[in-house]
mmCIF file with all atom_site columns, C-alpha atoms in Angstrom:
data_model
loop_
_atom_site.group_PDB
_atom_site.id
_atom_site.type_symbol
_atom_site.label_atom_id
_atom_site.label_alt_id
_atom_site.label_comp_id
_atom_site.label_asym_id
_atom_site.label_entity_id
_atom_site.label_seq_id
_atom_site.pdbx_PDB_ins_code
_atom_site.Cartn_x
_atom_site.Cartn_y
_atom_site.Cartn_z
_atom_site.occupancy
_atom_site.B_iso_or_equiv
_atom_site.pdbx_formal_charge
_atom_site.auth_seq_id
_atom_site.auth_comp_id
_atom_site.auth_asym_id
_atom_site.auth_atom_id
_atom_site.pdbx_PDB_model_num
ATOM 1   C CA . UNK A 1 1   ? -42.072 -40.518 19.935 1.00 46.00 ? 728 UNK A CA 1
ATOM 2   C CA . UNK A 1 2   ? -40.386 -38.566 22.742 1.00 43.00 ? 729 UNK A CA 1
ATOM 3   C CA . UNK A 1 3   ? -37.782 -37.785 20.769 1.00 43.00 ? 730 UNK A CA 1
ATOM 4   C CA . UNK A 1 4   ? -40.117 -36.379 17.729 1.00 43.00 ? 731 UNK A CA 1
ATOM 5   C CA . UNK A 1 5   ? -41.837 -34.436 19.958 1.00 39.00 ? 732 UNK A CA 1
ATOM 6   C CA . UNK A 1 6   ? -38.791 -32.948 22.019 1.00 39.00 ? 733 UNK A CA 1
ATOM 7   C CA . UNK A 1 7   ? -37.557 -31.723 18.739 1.00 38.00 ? 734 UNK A CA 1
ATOM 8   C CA . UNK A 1 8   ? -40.552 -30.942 17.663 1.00 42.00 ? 735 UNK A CA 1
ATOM 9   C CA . UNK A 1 9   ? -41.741 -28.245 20.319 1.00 36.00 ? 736 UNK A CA 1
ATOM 10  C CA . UNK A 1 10  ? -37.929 -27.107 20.061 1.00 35.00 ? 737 UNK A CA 1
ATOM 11  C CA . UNK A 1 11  ? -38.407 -26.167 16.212 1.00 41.00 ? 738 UNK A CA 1
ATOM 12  C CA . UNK A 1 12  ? -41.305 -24.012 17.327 1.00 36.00 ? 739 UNK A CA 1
ATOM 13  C CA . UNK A 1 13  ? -39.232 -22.396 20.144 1.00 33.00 ? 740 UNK A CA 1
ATOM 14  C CA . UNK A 1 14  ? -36.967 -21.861 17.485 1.00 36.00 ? 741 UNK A CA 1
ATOM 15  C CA . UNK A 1 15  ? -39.463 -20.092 15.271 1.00 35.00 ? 742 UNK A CA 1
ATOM 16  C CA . UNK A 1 16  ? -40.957 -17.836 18.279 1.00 35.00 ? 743 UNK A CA 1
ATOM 17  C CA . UNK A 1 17  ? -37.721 -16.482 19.057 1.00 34.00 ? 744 UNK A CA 1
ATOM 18  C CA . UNK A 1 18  ? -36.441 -15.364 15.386 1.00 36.00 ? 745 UNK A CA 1
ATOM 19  C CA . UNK A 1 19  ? -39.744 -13.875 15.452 1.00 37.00 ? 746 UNK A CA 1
ATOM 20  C CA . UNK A 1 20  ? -39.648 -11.719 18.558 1.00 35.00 ? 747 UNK A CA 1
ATOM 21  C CA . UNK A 1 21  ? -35.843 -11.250 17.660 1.00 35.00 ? 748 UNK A CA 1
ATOM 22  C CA . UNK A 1 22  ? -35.757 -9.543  14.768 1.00 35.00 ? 749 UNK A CA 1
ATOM 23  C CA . UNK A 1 23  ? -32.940 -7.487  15.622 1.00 36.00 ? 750 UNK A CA 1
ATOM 24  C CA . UNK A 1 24  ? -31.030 -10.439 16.653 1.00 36.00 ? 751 UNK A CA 1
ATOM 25  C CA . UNK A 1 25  ? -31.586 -12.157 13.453 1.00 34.00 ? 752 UNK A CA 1
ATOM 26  C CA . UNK A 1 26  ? -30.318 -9.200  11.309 1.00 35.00 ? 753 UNK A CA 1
ATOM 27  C CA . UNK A 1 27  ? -27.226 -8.782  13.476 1.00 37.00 ? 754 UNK A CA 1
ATOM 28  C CA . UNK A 1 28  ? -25.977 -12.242 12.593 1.00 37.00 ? 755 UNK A CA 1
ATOM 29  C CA . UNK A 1 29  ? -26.223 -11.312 9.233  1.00 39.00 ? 756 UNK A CA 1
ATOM 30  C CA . UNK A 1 30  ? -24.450 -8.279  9.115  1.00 42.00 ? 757 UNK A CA 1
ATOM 31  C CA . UNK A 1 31  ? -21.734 -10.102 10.555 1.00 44.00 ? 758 UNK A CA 1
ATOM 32  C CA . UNK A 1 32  ? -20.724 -13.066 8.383  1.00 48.00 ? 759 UNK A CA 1
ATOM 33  C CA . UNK A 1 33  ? -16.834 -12.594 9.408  1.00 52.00 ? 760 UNK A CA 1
ATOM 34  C CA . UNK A 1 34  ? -15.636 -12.556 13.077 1.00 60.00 ? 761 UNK A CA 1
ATOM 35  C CA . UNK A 1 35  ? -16.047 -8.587  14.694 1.00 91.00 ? 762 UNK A CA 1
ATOM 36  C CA . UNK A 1 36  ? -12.938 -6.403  12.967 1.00 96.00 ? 763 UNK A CA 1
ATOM 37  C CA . UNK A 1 37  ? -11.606 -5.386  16.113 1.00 96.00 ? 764 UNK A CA 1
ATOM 38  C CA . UNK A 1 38  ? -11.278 -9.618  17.182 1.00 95.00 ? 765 UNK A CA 1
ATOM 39  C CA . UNK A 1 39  ? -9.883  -10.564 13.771 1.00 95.00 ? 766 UNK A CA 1
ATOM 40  C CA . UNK A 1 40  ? -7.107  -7.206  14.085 1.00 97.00 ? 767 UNK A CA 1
ATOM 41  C CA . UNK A 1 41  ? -6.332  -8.441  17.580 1.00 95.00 ? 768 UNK A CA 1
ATOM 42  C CA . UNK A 1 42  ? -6.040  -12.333 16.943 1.00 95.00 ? 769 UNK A CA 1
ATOM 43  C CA . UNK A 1 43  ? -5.012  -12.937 13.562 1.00 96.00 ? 770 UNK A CA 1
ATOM 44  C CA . UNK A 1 44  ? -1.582  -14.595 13.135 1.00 96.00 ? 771 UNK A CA 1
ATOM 45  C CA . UNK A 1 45  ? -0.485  -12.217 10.591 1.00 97.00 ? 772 UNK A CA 1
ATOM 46  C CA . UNK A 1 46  ? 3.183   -12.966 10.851 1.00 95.00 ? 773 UNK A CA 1
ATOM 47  C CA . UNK A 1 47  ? 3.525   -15.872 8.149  1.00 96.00 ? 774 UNK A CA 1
ATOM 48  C CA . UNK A 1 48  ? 1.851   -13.024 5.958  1.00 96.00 ? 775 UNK A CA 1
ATOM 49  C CA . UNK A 1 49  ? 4.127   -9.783  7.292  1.00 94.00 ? 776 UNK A CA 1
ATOM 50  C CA . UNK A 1 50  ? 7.044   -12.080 7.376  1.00 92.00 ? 777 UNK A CA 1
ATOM 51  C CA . UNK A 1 51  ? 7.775   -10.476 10.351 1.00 91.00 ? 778 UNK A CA 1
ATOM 52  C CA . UNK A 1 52  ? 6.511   -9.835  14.154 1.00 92.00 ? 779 UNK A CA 1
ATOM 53  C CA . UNK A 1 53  ? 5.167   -6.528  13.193 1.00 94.00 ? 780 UNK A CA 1
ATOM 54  C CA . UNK A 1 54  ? 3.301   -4.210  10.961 1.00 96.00 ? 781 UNK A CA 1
ATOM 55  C CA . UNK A 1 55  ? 3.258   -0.757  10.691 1.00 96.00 ? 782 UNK A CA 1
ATOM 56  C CA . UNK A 1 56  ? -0.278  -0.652  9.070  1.00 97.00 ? 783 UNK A CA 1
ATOM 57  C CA . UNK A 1 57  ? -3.145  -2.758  9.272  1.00 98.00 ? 784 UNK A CA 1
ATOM 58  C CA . UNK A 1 58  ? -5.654  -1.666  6.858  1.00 98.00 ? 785 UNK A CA 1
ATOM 59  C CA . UNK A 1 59  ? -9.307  -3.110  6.097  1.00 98.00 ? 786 UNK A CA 1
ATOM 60  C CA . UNK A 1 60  ? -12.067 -2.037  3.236  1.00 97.00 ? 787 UNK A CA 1
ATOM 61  C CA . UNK A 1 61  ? -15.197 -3.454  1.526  1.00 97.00 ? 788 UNK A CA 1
ATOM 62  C CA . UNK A 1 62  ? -14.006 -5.612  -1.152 1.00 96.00 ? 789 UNK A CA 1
ATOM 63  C CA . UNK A 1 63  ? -16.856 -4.462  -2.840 1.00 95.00 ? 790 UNK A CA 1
ATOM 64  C CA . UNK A 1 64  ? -15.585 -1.129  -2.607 1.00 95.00 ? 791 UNK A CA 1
ATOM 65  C CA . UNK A 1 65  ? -18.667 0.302   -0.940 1.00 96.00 ? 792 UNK A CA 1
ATOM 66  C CA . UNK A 1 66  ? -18.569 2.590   1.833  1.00 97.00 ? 793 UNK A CA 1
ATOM 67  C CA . UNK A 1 67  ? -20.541 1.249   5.021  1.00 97.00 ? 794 UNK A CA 1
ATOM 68  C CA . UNK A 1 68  ? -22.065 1.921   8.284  1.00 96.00 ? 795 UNK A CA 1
ATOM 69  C CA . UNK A 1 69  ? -20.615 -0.757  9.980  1.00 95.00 ? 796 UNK A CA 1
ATOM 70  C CA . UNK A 1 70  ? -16.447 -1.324  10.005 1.00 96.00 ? 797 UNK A CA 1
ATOM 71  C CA . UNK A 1 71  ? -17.231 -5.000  11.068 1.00 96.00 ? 798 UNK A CA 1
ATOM 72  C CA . UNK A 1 72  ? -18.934 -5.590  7.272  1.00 95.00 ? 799 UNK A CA 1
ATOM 73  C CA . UNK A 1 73  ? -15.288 -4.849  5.876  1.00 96.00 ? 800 UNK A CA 1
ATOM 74  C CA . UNK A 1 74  ? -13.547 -8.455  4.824  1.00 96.00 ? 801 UNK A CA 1
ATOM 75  C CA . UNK A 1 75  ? -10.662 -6.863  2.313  1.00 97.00 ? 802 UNK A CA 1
ATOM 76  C CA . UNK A 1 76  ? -7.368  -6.280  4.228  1.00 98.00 ? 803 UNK A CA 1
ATOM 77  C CA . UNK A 1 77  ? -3.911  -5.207  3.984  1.00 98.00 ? 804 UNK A CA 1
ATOM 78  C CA . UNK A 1 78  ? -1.261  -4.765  6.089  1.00 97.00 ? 805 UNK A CA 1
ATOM 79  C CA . UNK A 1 79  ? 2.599   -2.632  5.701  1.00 96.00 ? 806 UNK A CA 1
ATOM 80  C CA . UNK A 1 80  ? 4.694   -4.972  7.376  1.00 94.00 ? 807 UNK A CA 1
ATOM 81  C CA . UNK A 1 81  ? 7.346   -3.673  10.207 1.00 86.00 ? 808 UNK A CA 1
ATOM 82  C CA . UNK A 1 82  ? 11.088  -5.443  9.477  1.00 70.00 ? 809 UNK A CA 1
ATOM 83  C CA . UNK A 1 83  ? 11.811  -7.940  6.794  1.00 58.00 ? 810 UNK A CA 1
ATOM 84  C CA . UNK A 1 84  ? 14.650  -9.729  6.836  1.00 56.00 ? 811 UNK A CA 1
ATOM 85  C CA . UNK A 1 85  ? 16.822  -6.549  7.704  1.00 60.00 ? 812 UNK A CA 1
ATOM 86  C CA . UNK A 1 86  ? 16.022  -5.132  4.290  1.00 67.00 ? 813 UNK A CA 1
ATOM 87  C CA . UNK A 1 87  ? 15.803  -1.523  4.182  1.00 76.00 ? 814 UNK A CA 1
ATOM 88  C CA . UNK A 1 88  ? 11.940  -2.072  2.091  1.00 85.00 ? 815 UNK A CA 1
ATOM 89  C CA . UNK A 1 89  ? 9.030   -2.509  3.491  1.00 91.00 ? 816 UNK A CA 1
ATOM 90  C CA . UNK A 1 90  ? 6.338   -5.073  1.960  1.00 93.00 ? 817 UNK A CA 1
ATOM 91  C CA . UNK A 1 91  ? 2.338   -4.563  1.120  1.00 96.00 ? 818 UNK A CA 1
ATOM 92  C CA . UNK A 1 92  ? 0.135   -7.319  1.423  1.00 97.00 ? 819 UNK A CA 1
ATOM 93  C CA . UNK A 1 93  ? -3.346  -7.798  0.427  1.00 98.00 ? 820 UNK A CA 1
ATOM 94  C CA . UNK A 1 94  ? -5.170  -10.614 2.541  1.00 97.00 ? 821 UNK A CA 1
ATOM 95  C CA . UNK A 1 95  ? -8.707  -11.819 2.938  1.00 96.00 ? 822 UNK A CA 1
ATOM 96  C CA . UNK A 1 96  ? -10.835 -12.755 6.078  1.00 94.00 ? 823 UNK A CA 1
ATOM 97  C CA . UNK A 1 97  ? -8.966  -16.727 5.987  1.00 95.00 ? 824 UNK A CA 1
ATOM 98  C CA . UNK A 1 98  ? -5.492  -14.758 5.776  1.00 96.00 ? 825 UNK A CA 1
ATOM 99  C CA . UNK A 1 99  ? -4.833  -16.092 2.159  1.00 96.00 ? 826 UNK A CA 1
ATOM 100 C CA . UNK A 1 100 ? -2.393  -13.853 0.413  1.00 97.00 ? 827 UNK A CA 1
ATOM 101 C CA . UNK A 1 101 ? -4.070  -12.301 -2.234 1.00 97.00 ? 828 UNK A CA 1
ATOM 102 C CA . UNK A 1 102 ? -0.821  -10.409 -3.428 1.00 97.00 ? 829 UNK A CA 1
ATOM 103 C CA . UNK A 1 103 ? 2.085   -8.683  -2.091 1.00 96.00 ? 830 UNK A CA 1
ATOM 104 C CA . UNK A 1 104 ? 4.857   -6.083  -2.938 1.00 94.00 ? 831 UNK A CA 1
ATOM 105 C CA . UNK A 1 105 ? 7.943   -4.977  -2.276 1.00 91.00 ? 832 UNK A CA 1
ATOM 106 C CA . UNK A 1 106 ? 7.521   -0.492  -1.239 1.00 90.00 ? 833 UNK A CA 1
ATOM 107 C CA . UNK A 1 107 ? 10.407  1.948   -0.054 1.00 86.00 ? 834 UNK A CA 1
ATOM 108 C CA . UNK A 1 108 ? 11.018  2.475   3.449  1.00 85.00 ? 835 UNK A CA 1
ATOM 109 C CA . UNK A 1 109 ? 7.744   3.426   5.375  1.00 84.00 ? 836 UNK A CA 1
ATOM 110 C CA . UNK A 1 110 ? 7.825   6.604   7.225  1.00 85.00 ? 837 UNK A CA 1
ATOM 111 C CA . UNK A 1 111 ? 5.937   8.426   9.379  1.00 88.00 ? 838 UNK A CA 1
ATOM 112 C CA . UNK A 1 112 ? 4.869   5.511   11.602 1.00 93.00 ? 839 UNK A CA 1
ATOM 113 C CA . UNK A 1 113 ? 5.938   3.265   14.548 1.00 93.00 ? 840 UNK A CA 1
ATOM 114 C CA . UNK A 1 114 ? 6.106   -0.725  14.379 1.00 94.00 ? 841 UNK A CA 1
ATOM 115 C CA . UNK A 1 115 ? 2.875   -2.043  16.247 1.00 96.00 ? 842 UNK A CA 1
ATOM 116 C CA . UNK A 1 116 ? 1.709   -5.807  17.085 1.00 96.00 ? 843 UNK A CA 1
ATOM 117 C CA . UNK A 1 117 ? -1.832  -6.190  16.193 1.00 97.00 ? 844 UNK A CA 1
ATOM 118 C CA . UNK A 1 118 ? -2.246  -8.085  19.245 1.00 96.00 ? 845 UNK A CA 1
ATOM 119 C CA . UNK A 1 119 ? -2.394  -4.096  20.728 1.00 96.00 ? 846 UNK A CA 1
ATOM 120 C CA . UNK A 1 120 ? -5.543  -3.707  19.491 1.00 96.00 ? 847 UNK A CA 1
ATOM 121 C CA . UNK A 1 121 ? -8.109  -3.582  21.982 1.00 94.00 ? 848 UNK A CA 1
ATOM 122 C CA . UNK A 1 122 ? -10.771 -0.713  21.463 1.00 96.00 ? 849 UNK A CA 1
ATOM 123 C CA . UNK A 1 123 ? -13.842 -1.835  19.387 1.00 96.00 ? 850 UNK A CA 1
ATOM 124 C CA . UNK A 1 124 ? -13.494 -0.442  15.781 1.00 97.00 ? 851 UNK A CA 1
ATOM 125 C CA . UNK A 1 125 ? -16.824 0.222   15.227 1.00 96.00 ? 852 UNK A CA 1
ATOM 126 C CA . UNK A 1 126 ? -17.493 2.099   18.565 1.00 95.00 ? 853 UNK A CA 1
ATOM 127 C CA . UNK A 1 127 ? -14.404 4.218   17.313 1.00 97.00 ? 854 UNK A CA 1
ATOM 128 C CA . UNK A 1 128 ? -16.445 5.268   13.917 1.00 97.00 ? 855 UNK A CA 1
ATOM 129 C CA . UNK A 1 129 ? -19.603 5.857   15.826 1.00 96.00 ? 856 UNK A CA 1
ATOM 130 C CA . UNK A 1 130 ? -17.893 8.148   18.044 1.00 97.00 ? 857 UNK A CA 1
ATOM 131 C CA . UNK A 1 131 ? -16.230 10.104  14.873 1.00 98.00 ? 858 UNK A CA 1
ATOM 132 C CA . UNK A 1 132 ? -19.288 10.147  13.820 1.00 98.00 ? 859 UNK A CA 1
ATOM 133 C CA . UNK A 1 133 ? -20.723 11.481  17.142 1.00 97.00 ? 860 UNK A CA 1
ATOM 134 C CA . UNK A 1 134 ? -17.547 14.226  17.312 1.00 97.00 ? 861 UNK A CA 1
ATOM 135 C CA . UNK A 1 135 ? -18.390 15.936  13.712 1.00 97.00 ? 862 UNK A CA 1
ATOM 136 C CA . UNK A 1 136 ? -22.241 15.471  13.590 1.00 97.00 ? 863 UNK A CA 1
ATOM 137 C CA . UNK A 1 137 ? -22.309 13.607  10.795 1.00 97.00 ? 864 UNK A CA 1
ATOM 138 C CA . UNK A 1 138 ? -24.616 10.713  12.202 1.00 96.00 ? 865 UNK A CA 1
ATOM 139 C CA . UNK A 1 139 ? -25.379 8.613   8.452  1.00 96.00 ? 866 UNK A CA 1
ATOM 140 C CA . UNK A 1 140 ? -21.466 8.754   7.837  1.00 97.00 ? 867 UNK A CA 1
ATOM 141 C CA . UNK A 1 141 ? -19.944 5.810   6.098  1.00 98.00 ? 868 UNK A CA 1
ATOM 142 C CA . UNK A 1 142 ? -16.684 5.089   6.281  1.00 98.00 ? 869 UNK A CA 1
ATOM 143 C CA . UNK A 1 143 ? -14.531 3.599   2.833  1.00 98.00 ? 870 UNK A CA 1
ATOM 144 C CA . UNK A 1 144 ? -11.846 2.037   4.915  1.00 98.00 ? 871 UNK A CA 1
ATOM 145 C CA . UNK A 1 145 ? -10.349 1.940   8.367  1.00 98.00 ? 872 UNK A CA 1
ATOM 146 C CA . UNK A 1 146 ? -6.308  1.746   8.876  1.00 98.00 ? 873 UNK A CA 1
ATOM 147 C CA . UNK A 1 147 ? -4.593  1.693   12.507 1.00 98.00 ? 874 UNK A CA 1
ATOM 148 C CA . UNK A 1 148 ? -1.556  2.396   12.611 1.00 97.00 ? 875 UNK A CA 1
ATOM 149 C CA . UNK A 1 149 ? 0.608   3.763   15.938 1.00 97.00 ? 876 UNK A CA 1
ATOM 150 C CA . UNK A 1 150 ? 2.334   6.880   15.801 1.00 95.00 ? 877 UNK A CA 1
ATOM 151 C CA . UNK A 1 151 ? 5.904   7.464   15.985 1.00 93.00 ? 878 UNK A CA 1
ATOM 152 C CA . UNK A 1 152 ? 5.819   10.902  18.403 1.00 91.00 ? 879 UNK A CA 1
ATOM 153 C CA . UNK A 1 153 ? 3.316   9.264   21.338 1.00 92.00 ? 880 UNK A CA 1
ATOM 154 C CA . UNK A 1 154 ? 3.437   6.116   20.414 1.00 94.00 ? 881 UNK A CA 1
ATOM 155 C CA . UNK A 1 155 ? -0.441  5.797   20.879 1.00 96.00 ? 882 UNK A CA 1
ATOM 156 C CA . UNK A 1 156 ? -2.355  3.205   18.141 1.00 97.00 ? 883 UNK A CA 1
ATOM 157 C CA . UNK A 1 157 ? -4.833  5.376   16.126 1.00 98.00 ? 884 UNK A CA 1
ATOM 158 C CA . UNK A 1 158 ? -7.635  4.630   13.881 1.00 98.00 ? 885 UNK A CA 1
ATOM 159 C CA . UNK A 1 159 ? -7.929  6.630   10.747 1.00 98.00 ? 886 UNK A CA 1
ATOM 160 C CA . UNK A 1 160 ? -11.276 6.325   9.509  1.00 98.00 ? 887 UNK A CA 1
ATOM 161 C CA . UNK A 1 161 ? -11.832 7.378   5.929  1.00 98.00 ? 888 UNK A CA 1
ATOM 162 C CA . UNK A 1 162 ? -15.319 9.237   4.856  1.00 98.00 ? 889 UNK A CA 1
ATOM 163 C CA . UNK A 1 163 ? -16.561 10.008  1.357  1.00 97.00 ? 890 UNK A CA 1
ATOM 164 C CA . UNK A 1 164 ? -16.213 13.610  0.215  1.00 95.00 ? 891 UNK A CA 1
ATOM 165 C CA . UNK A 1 165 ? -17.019 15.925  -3.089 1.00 88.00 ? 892 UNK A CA 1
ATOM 166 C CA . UNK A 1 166 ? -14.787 14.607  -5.900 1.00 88.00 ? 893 UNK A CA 1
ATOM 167 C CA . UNK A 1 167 ? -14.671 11.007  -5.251 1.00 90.00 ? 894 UNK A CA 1
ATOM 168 C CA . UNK A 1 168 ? -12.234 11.655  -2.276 1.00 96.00 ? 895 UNK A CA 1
ATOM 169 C CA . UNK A 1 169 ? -12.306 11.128  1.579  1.00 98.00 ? 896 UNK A CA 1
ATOM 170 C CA . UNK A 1 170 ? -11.299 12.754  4.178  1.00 98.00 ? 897 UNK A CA 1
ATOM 171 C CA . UNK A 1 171 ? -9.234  11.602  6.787  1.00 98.00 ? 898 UNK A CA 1
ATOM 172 C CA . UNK A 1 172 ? -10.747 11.138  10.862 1.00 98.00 ? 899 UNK A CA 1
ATOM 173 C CA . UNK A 1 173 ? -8.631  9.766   13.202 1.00 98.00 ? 900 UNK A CA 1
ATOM 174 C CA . UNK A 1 174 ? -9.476  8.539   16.634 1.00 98.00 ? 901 UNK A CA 1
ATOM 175 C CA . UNK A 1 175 ? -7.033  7.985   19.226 1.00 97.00 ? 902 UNK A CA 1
ATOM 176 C CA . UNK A 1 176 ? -8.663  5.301   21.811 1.00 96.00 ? 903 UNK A CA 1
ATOM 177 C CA . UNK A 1 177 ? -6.051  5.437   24.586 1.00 95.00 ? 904 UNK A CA 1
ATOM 178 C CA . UNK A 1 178 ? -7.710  9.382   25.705 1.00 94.00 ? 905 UNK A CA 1
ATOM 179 C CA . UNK A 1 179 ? -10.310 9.599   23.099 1.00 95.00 ? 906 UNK A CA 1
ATOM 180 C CA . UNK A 1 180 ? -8.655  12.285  21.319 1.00 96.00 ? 907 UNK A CA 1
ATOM 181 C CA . UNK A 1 181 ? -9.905  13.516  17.894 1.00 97.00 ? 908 UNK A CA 1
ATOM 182 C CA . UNK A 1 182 ? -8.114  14.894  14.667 1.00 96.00 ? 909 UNK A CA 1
ATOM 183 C CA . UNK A 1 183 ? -8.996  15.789  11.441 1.00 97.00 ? 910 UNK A CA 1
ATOM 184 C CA . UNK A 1 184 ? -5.907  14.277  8.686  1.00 95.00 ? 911 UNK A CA 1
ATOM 185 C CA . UNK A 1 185 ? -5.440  14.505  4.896  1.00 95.00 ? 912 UNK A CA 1
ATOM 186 C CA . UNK A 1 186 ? -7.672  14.492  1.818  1.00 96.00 ? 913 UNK A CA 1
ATOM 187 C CA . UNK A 1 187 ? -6.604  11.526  -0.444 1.00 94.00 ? 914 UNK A CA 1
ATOM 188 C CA . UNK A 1 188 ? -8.310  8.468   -1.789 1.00 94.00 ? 915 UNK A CA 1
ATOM 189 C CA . UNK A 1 189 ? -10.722 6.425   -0.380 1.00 96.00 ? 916 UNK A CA 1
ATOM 190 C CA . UNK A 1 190 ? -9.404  2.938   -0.963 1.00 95.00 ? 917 UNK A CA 1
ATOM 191 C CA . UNK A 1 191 ? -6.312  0.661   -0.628 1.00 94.00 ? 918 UNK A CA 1
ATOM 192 C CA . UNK A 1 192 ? -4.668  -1.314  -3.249 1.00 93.00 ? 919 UNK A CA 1
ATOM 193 C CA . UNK A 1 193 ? -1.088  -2.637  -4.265 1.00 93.00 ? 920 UNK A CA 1
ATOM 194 C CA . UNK A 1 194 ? -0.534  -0.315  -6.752 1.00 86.00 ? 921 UNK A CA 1
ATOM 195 C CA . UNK A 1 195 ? -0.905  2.721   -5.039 1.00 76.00 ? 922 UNK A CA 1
ATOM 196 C CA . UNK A 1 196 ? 1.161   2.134   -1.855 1.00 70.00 ? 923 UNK A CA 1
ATOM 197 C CA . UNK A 1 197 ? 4.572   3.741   -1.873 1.00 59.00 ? 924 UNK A CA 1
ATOM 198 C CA . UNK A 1 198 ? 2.724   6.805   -3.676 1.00 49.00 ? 925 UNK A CA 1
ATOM 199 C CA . UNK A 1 199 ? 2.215   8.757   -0.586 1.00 45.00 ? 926 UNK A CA 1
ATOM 200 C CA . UNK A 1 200 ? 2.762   8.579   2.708  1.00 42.00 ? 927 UNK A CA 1
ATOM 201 C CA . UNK A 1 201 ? -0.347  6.894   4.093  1.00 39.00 ? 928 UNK A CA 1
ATOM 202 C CA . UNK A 1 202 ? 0.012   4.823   0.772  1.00 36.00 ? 929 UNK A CA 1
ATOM 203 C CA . UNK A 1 203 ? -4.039  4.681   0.688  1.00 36.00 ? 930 UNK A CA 1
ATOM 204 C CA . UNK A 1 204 ? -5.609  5.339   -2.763 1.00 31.00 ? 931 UNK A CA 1
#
């Protein structure tokens, strides 16, 4: 009878709170995976990169729908940074449990430094809301997110990508180590194996 009623006046607790929490309650379901920036940072993603490093890290709705919040993405890909001394580089496409969805051999990367993911420290999100912030476009949503660090300063950026005329994006990047801003290239909004090795941020 204790017990019963214990649980019972707990259930009720239970109830009051979701009720006075509604923003509580919605958070936890906008975030059915672990927060992008934790899973970028923690992830083992050498058994996938075959290698200690990666020289993109890449992540997009698999939906392909642009969105407000970075940590809603749960399609990834990553460029990897040295296989097996072979001059190639390799694309994979992964999913939020780090099952290889698919993978392919692309010419030597360019244009970028080798990076351990375990760098990444900055929140993801906070780095599209300040973008956003930056170039006064405050209902912005962003098609994909790739960090990548660059060869010249060797600072990690994050290279938002935001719907434009056309069916294209354009490119903002955000530099957390000084909060520096920069505008990069038109292209595509979306990753996929097909279209890496087409361009140099390989992104279409």
């Amino acid at each position: 009878m204790r017990k019963a009623l214990v649980f019972g006046v707990f259930g009720v607790f239970a109830v009051l709170l979701a009720a006075v929490s509604p923003a509580r309650a919605q958070a936890e379901v906008l975030l059915p995976y672990p927060a992008l920036t934790i899973f970028f940072r923690t992830a083992n993603l050498e058994p996938l990169s075959q290698s200690q490093f990666v020289l993109n890290l890449a992540a997009q709705s698999s939906t392909k729908e642009p969105q407000a919040n970075v940590n809603l993405f749960d399609d990834f890909y990553l460029i990897n940074g040295q296989w097996s001394g072979s001059p190639n580089n390799l694309i994979v496409h992964f999913n939020g449990s780090l099952q290889n969805l698919g993978q392919r051999v692309i010419p030597t990367w360019i244009g970028v430094a080798q990076f351990s993911n375990h760098a990444i420290t900055y929140d993801l999100q906070a780095g599209l809301q300040q973008v956003k912030a930056k170039y006064g476009m405050p209902a912005a949503r962003a098609t994909s997110v790739v960090v990548y660090r660059t060869i010249n300063t060797g600072q990690i950026v994050y290279d938002y990508r935001i719907p434009i005329a056309g069916g294209r994006c354009q490119e903002y990047l955000f530099i957390p180590d000084n909060g520096g801003f920069q505008l990069g290239m038109q292209g595509g909004c979306y990753i996929s194996l097909a279209a890496a090795g087409r361009s140099r941020a390989g992104h279409r």
